[in-house]
């Protein structure tokens, strides 16, 4: 069977597994619909579309400034953003699937893999920087409100440390040609050992040193250009602020629809913890850990467990349904259009 056929089968199987695993949550959310204001809840749909569009703009604004995607229409860019979010929420790979998929999609438009990956690293750095900025504002708001406690300070510090540490490690790696070369060599050796352990025939697929080295060389060149032109990070950062605020707004809309007034500051901090879990967990979209962490933190922050469970689960179910509904059609069309070609 062709790549397109296998990709379609795997995607449909994963979709079924996700829906099956989350069925009790879906049933519970369905019962909650009887108590919510559907007019307010309906606002989450355009809000989610906006968030997905902004997620793409953190990356595409950088590529446009680099004159790499001027030939791609804004509508096509928005469509790719929906596909990326669909892949990240469907394929269990701790966020790596979205990077790989967008690198593949952008390659079809002539964007080199290294440049495409650097654009996505810019997206992550912009999102982290924006989140830390809003986190500082949230801590100030909680302090003024008088409800701050040691747990909130501890978790906020852990979030900031993890994000700054991860970003610093990546910068440390790509800032030096020698470090990039050593890492690429190690990556090729380690990757091929893993492929050998899972018995992938060498004739079919092996990591190539020349390709990996060229990939990191492109990333290093982009890093040097970013150092010279730091203004290229301004637009992604501003889009990152809109993205983070929009994501938190999705949860706030659900709480409002349930008739619950809640401080957005602890929701932001809980969202940050869950976002980190989404990178660590290899479940689709961090499912399971994401919800548990948000509910647990909101309970620690003084919000009743019942209220937290109702708001978080209903929001996540809506996100799941809309992500699948909005992204799958475009994703499947991309497979049909490009899947038969050698990738």
Short mmCIF file of C-alpha atoms in Angstrom, two decimals:
data_model
loop_
_atom_site.label_atom_id
_atom_site.label_comp_id
_atom_site.label_asym_id
_atom_site.label_seq_id
_atom_site.Cartn_x
_atom_site.Cartn_y
_atom_site.Cartn_z
CA UNK A 1 0.00 0.00 0.00
CA UNK A 2 1.06 3.57 -0.61
CA UNK A 3 2.23 6.06 2.02
CA UNK A 4 -1.10 7.87 1.68
CA UNK A 5 -3.10 4.72 2.42
CA UNK A 6 -1.03 3.76 5.46
CA UNK A 7 -1.12 7.32 6.83
CA UNK A 8 -4.90 7.44 6.42
CA UNK A 9 -5.40 4.05 8.13
CA UNK A 10 -3.13 4.92 11.06
CA UNK A 11 -4.83 8.28 11.52
CA UNK A 12 -8.32 6.77 11.57
CA UNK A 13 -7.23 4.08 14.07
CA UNK A 14 -5.72 6.70 16.37
CA UNK A 15 -8.85 8.82 16.13
CA UNK A 16 -10.93 5.82 17.18
CA UNK A 17 -8.62 5.10 20.12
CA UNK A 18 -8.76 8.70 21.30
CA UNK A 19 -12.55 8.81 21.17
CA UNK A 20 -12.79 5.40 22.88
CA UNK A 21 -10.38 6.39 25.68
CA UNK A 22 -12.17 9.70 26.24
CA UNK A 23 -15.70 8.30 25.96
CA UNK A 24 -16.53 8.66 29.66
CA UNK A 25 -15.32 12.27 29.56
CA UNK A 26 -17.43 12.88 26.46
CA UNK A 27 -20.50 11.41 28.19
CA UNK A 28 -19.91 13.53 31.27
CA UNK A 29 -19.47 16.66 29.17
CA UNK A 30 -22.66 15.81 27.29
CA UNK A 31 -24.63 15.76 30.56
CA UNK A 32 -23.11 19.10 31.53
CA UNK A 33 -24.55 20.65 28.38
CA UNK A 34 -27.93 20.69 30.08
CA UNK A 35 -26.69 23.26 32.59
CA UNK A 36 -24.64 25.55 30.37
CA UNK A 37 -25.53 28.67 28.46
CA UNK A 38 -25.12 27.46 24.89
CA UNK A 39 -24.93 30.99 23.49
CA UNK A 40 -21.88 31.71 25.61
CA UNK A 41 -20.41 28.27 24.95
CA UNK A 42 -20.77 28.82 21.19
CA UNK A 43 -18.19 31.63 21.47
CA UNK A 44 -15.54 28.94 21.98
CA UNK A 45 -15.76 27.89 18.32
CA UNK A 46 -14.64 31.20 16.74
CA UNK A 47 -12.21 31.61 19.65
CA UNK A 48 -10.65 28.23 18.84
CA UNK A 49 -10.35 29.05 15.14
CA UNK A 50 -8.61 32.30 16.13
CA UNK A 51 -6.20 30.42 18.40
CA UNK A 52 -5.28 27.97 15.64
CA UNK A 53 -4.74 30.81 13.18
CA UNK A 54 -2.50 32.64 15.68
CA UNK A 55 -0.52 29.45 16.37
CA UNK A 56 0.39 29.37 12.69
CA UNK A 57 1.18 33.09 12.57
CA UNK A 58 3.91 32.70 15.19
CA UNK A 59 5.73 30.62 12.60
CA UNK A 60 4.49 32.11 9.32
CA UNK A 61 5.23 35.72 10.28
CA UNK A 62 8.88 34.73 10.70
CA UNK A 63 8.96 32.88 7.36
CA UNK A 64 7.31 35.84 5.60
CA UNK A 65 9.97 38.20 6.96
CA UNK A 66 12.57 35.75 5.63
CA UNK A 67 10.88 35.91 2.17
CA UNK A 68 10.37 32.14 2.14
CA UNK A 69 6.58 31.82 1.87
CA UNK A 70 5.50 34.93 -0.05
CA UNK A 71 4.20 32.60 -2.75
CA UNK A 72 1.85 30.82 -0.29
CA UNK A 73 -1.55 32.44 0.19
CA UNK A 74 -2.77 33.46 3.66
CA UNK A 75 -5.69 31.04 3.25
CA UNK A 76 -3.30 28.14 2.60
CA UNK A 77 -1.19 29.15 5.61
CA UNK A 78 -4.29 29.17 7.82
CA UNK A 79 -5.21 25.76 6.46
CA UNK A 80 -1.76 24.37 7.30
CA UNK A 81 -2.12 25.75 10.83
CA UNK A 82 -5.34 23.73 11.23
CA UNK A 83 -3.58 20.63 9.90
CA UNK A 84 -0.68 21.13 12.31
CA UNK A 85 -3.00 21.36 15.30
CA UNK A 86 -4.87 18.27 14.13
CA UNK A 87 -1.64 16.28 13.89
CA UNK A 88 -0.42 17.49 17.31
CA UNK A 89 -3.71 16.45 18.92
CA UNK A 90 -3.91 13.10 17.12
CA UNK A 91 -0.46 11.55 16.79
CA UNK A 92 1.18 10.47 20.09
CA UNK A 93 4.69 11.94 19.78
CA UNK A 94 4.98 14.70 22.43
CA UNK A 95 4.63 17.50 19.88
CA UNK A 96 7.29 16.15 17.50
CA UNK A 97 4.64 15.01 15.02
CA UNK A 98 3.52 18.58 14.34
CA UNK A 99 7.11 19.68 13.67
CA UNK A 100 7.71 16.78 11.31
CA UNK A 101 4.42 17.28 9.51
CA UNK A 102 4.91 21.04 8.98
CA UNK A 103 8.47 20.47 7.78
CA UNK A 104 7.07 18.03 5.22
CA UNK A 105 4.26 20.41 4.18
CA UNK A 106 6.51 23.43 3.85
CA UNK A 107 9.05 21.40 1.90
CA UNK A 108 6.38 20.99 -0.80
CA UNK A 109 6.55 24.77 -1.23
CA UNK A 110 10.34 24.87 -1.46
CA UNK A 111 11.15 25.72 2.18
CA UNK A 112 14.33 23.85 3.25
CA UNK A 113 13.84 21.47 6.21
CA UNK A 114 16.31 23.35 8.42
CA UNK A 115 14.57 26.66 7.80
CA UNK A 116 11.15 25.12 8.41
CA UNK A 117 12.30 23.59 11.69
CA UNK A 118 13.92 26.86 12.79
CA UNK A 119 10.61 28.64 12.14
CA UNK A 120 8.88 26.19 14.44
CA UNK A 121 11.57 26.65 17.09
CA UNK A 122 10.93 30.39 16.80
CA UNK A 123 7.24 29.58 17.37
CA UNK A 124 8.05 27.66 20.55
CA UNK A 125 10.44 30.32 21.84
CA UNK A 126 7.90 33.06 21.11
CA UNK A 127 5.15 31.09 22.87
CA UNK A 128 7.38 30.46 25.89
CA UNK A 129 8.48 34.10 26.12
CA UNK A 130 4.88 35.28 25.79
CA UNK A 131 3.71 32.82 28.44
CA UNK A 132 6.41 33.88 30.92
CA UNK A 133 5.44 37.52 30.34
CA UNK A 134 1.77 36.78 31.03
CA UNK A 135 2.78 34.55 33.96
CA UNK A 136 4.47 37.52 35.62
CA UNK A 137 1.30 39.57 35.10
CA UNK A 138 -0.80 36.72 36.55
CA UNK A 139 1.36 36.50 39.68
CA UNK A 140 1.01 40.24 40.22
CA UNK A 141 -2.77 39.94 39.78
CA UNK A 142 -2.98 37.07 42.28
CA UNK A 143 -0.83 38.99 44.76
CA UNK A 144 -3.11 42.02 44.52
CA UNK A 145 -6.13 39.73 44.89
CA UNK A 146 -4.63 38.42 48.13
CA UNK A 147 -5.06 34.71 47.31
CA UNK A 148 -1.46 33.79 46.53
CA UNK A 149 0.07 30.76 48.27
CA UNK A 150 3.39 28.93 48.30
CA UNK A 151 2.24 26.25 45.86
CA UNK A 152 1.39 28.83 43.21
CA UNK A 153 4.80 30.47 43.61
CA UNK A 154 6.55 27.07 43.45
CA UNK A 155 4.71 25.86 40.34
CA UNK A 156 5.15 29.21 38.60
CA UNK A 157 8.89 29.08 39.28
CA UNK A 158 9.09 25.51 37.95
CA UNK A 159 7.29 26.51 34.76
CA UNK A 160 9.58 29.48 34.16
CA UNK A 161 12.69 27.40 34.90
CA UNK A 162 11.65 24.56 32.56
CA UNK A 163 10.82 26.90 29.68
CA UNK A 164 13.92 29.08 30.04
CA UNK A 165 16.13 26.01 30.52
CA UNK A 166 14.76 24.23 27.44
CA UNK A 167 15.11 27.33 25.28
CA UNK A 168 18.63 27.97 26.56
CA UNK A 169 19.66 24.39 25.81
CA UNK A 170 18.46 24.65 22.22
CA UNK A 171 20.24 27.99 21.74
CA UNK A 172 23.41 26.49 23.23
CA UNK A 173 23.22 23.65 20.73
CA UNK A 174 22.63 25.62 17.50
CA UNK A 175 24.87 28.58 18.39
CA UNK A 176 28.08 26.61 17.79
CA UNK A 177 28.95 24.76 14.56
CA UNK A 178 31.17 22.33 16.47
CA UNK A 179 28.45 21.50 19.02
CA UNK A 180 25.91 21.10 16.22
CA UNK A 181 28.27 18.80 14.34
CA UNK A 182 28.95 16.65 17.41
CA UNK A 183 25.26 16.46 18.24
CA UNK A 184 24.30 15.57 14.66
CA UNK A 185 26.89 12.77 14.70
CA UNK A 186 25.54 11.43 17.98
CA UNK A 187 21.97 11.72 16.69
CA UNK A 188 22.77 9.69 13.56
CA UNK A 189 24.49 6.94 15.57
CA UNK A 190 21.77 6.79 18.23
CA UNK A 191 18.96 6.94 15.68
CA UNK A 192 20.39 4.13 13.58
CA UNK A 193 20.87 1.97 16.70
CA UNK A 194 17.21 2.45 17.55
CA UNK A 195 16.20 1.60 13.99
CA UNK A 196 18.36 -1.54 14.17
CA UNK A 197 16.75 -2.56 17.48
CA UNK A 198 13.27 -2.33 15.99
CA UNK A 199 14.56 -4.29 12.98
CA UNK A 200 14.10 -1.65 10.28
CA UNK A 201 16.05 -2.95 7.24
CA UNK A 202 19.06 -0.77 6.44
CA UNK A 203 18.16 -0.90 2.76
CA UNK A 204 14.84 0.80 3.49
CA UNK A 205 15.78 3.55 5.90
CA UNK A 206 18.85 4.83 7.75
CA UNK A 207 19.71 8.31 8.99
CA UNK A 208 22.27 9.96 6.73
CA UNK A 209 25.07 12.04 8.29
CA UNK A 210 25.20 14.46 5.38
CA UNK A 211 21.49 15.26 5.59
CA UNK A 212 21.52 15.76 9.39
CA UNK A 213 24.63 17.94 9.21
CA UNK A 214 23.08 20.08 6.46
CA UNK A 215 19.94 20.39 8.56
CA UNK A 216 21.84 21.72 11.60
CA UNK A 217 23.97 23.95 9.39
CA UNK A 218 20.81 25.65 8.09
CA UNK A 219 19.56 26.07 11.66
CA UNK A 220 22.89 27.59 12.71
CA UNK A 221 22.73 30.06 9.83
CA UNK A 222 19.21 31.06 10.85
CA UNK A 223 20.37 31.49 14.44
CA UNK A 224 23.15 33.86 13.32
CA UNK A 225 20.67 35.85 11.27
CA UNK A 226 18.34 36.08 14.27
CA UNK A 227 21.21 37.42 16.37
CA UNK A 228 21.83 40.12 13.79
CA UNK A 229 18.16 40.88 13.27
CA UNK A 230 16.43 40.41 16.61
CA UNK A 231 13.43 42.36 15.29
CA UNK A 232 12.42 39.16 13.45
CA UNK A 233 11.33 37.80 16.84
CA UNK A 234 9.01 40.72 17.64
CA UNK A 235 6.05 39.62 15.49
CA UNK A 236 6.17 35.98 16.66
CA UNK A 237 6.30 37.23 20.27
CA UNK A 238 3.25 39.46 19.80
CA UNK A 239 1.39 36.60 18.14
CA UNK A 240 2.52 34.44 21.07
CA UNK A 241 0.84 36.82 23.51
CA UNK A 242 -2.39 36.55 21.51
CA UNK A 243 -2.05 32.75 21.32
CA UNK A 244 -1.59 32.26 25.08
CA UNK A 245 -4.36 34.70 25.97
CA UNK A 246 -6.64 33.00 23.42
CA UNK A 247 -5.95 29.53 24.82
CA UNK A 248 -6.77 30.66 28.35
CA UNK A 249 -9.86 32.43 27.03
CA UNK A 250 -11.19 29.09 25.75
CA UNK A 251 -11.29 27.76 29.32
CA UNK A 252 -12.73 31.02 30.64
CA UNK A 253 -15.59 30.89 28.10
CA UNK A 254 -16.55 27.41 29.32
CA UNK A 255 -16.53 28.48 32.97
CA UNK A 256 -18.67 31.51 32.08
CA UNK A 257 -21.08 29.25 30.18
CA UNK A 258 -21.39 27.12 33.34
CA UNK A 259 -22.27 30.26 35.27
CA UNK A 260 -18.96 30.24 37.15
CA UNK A 261 -16.84 33.35 37.74
CA UNK A 262 -13.15 32.44 38.06
CA UNK A 263 -9.86 34.35 38.23
CA UNK A 264 -7.98 33.80 34.94
CA UNK A 265 -4.57 33.96 36.69
CA UNK A 266 -4.66 30.42 38.21
CA UNK A 267 -6.12 29.12 34.93
CA UNK A 268 -3.07 30.54 33.11
CA UNK A 269 -0.65 28.87 35.53
CA UNK A 270 -2.52 25.54 35.33
CA UNK A 271 -2.46 25.84 31.53
CA UNK A 272 1.33 26.33 31.62
CA UNK A 273 1.85 23.21 33.71
CA UNK A 274 -0.41 21.21 31.41
CA UNK A 275 1.40 22.56 28.35
CA UNK A 276 4.73 21.28 29.70
CA UNK A 277 3.10 17.91 30.38
CA UNK A 278 1.95 17.87 26.76
CA UNK A 279 5.58 18.00 25.65
CA UNK A 280 6.68 15.29 28.07
CA UNK A 281 3.77 12.88 27.55
CA UNK A 282 3.61 10.91 24.31
CA UNK A 283 -0.18 10.59 24.39
CA UNK A 284 -2.09 12.54 21.72
CA UNK A 285 -2.15 16.19 22.80
CA UNK A 286 -0.96 15.15 26.27
CA UNK A 287 -4.40 13.62 26.87
CA UNK A 288 -4.93 12.39 30.43
CA UNK A 289 -2.03 14.21 32.06
CA UNK A 290 -3.19 17.55 30.64
CA UNK A 291 -6.63 17.40 32.26
CA UNK A 292 -5.40 15.87 35.53
CA UNK A 293 -2.73 18.52 36.04
CA UNK A 294 -5.07 21.43 35.32
CA UNK A 295 -7.78 20.09 37.64
CA UNK A 296 -5.26 19.34 40.42
CA UNK A 297 -3.65 22.76 40.27
CA UNK A 298 -6.96 24.64 40.20
CA UNK A 299 -7.99 22.64 43.29
CA UNK A 300 -4.74 23.65 45.01
CA UNK A 301 -5.43 27.26 44.02
CA UNK A 302 -8.70 27.15 45.95
CA UNK A 303 -11.18 26.31 43.20
CA UNK A 304 -13.57 23.46 44.04
CA UNK A 305 -12.71 20.15 42.40
CA UNK A 306 -16.20 19.81 40.93
CA UNK A 307 -16.00 23.22 39.30
CA UNK A 308 -12.51 22.53 37.94
CA UNK A 309 -13.48 19.12 36.54
CA UNK A 310 -16.60 20.47 34.85
CA UNK A 311 -14.83 23.39 33.18
CA UNK A 312 -11.66 21.57 32.12
CA UNK A 313 -13.30 18.41 30.79
CA UNK A 314 -15.95 20.28 28.82
CA UNK A 315 -13.35 22.60 27.30
CA UNK A 316 -11.10 19.70 26.33
CA UNK A 317 -13.94 17.76 24.73
CA UNK A 318 -14.92 20.81 22.67
CA UNK A 319 -11.28 21.28 21.66
CA UNK A 320 -11.03 17.62 20.66
CA UNK A 321 -14.21 17.65 18.58
CA UNK A 322 -13.42 20.95 16.83
CA UNK A 323 -9.79 20.01 16.20
CA UNK A 324 -10.81 16.75 14.54
CA UNK A 325 -13.67 18.36 12.62
CA UNK A 326 -11.72 21.37 11.38
CA UNK A 327 -8.35 19.74 10.75
CA UNK A 328 -9.00 16.24 9.47
CA UNK A 329 -10.52 17.25 6.13
CA UNK A 330 -7.58 19.50 5.26
CA UNK A 331 -5.07 16.95 6.57
CA UNK A 332 -6.61 14.16 4.48
CA UNK A 333 -6.65 16.39 1.40
CA UNK A 334 -2.92 17.11 1.86
CA UNK A 335 -2.21 13.36 2.03
CA UNK A 336 -4.21 12.80 -1.15
CA UNK A 337 -2.39 15.63 -2.92
CA UNK A 338 1.17 14.82 -1.82
CA UNK A 339 1.06 11.31 -0.36
CA UNK A 340 1.80 9.44 -3.59
CA UNK A 341 5.05 11.30 -4.11
CA UNK A 342 8.31 10.21 -2.53
CA UNK A 343 8.78 12.22 0.68
#
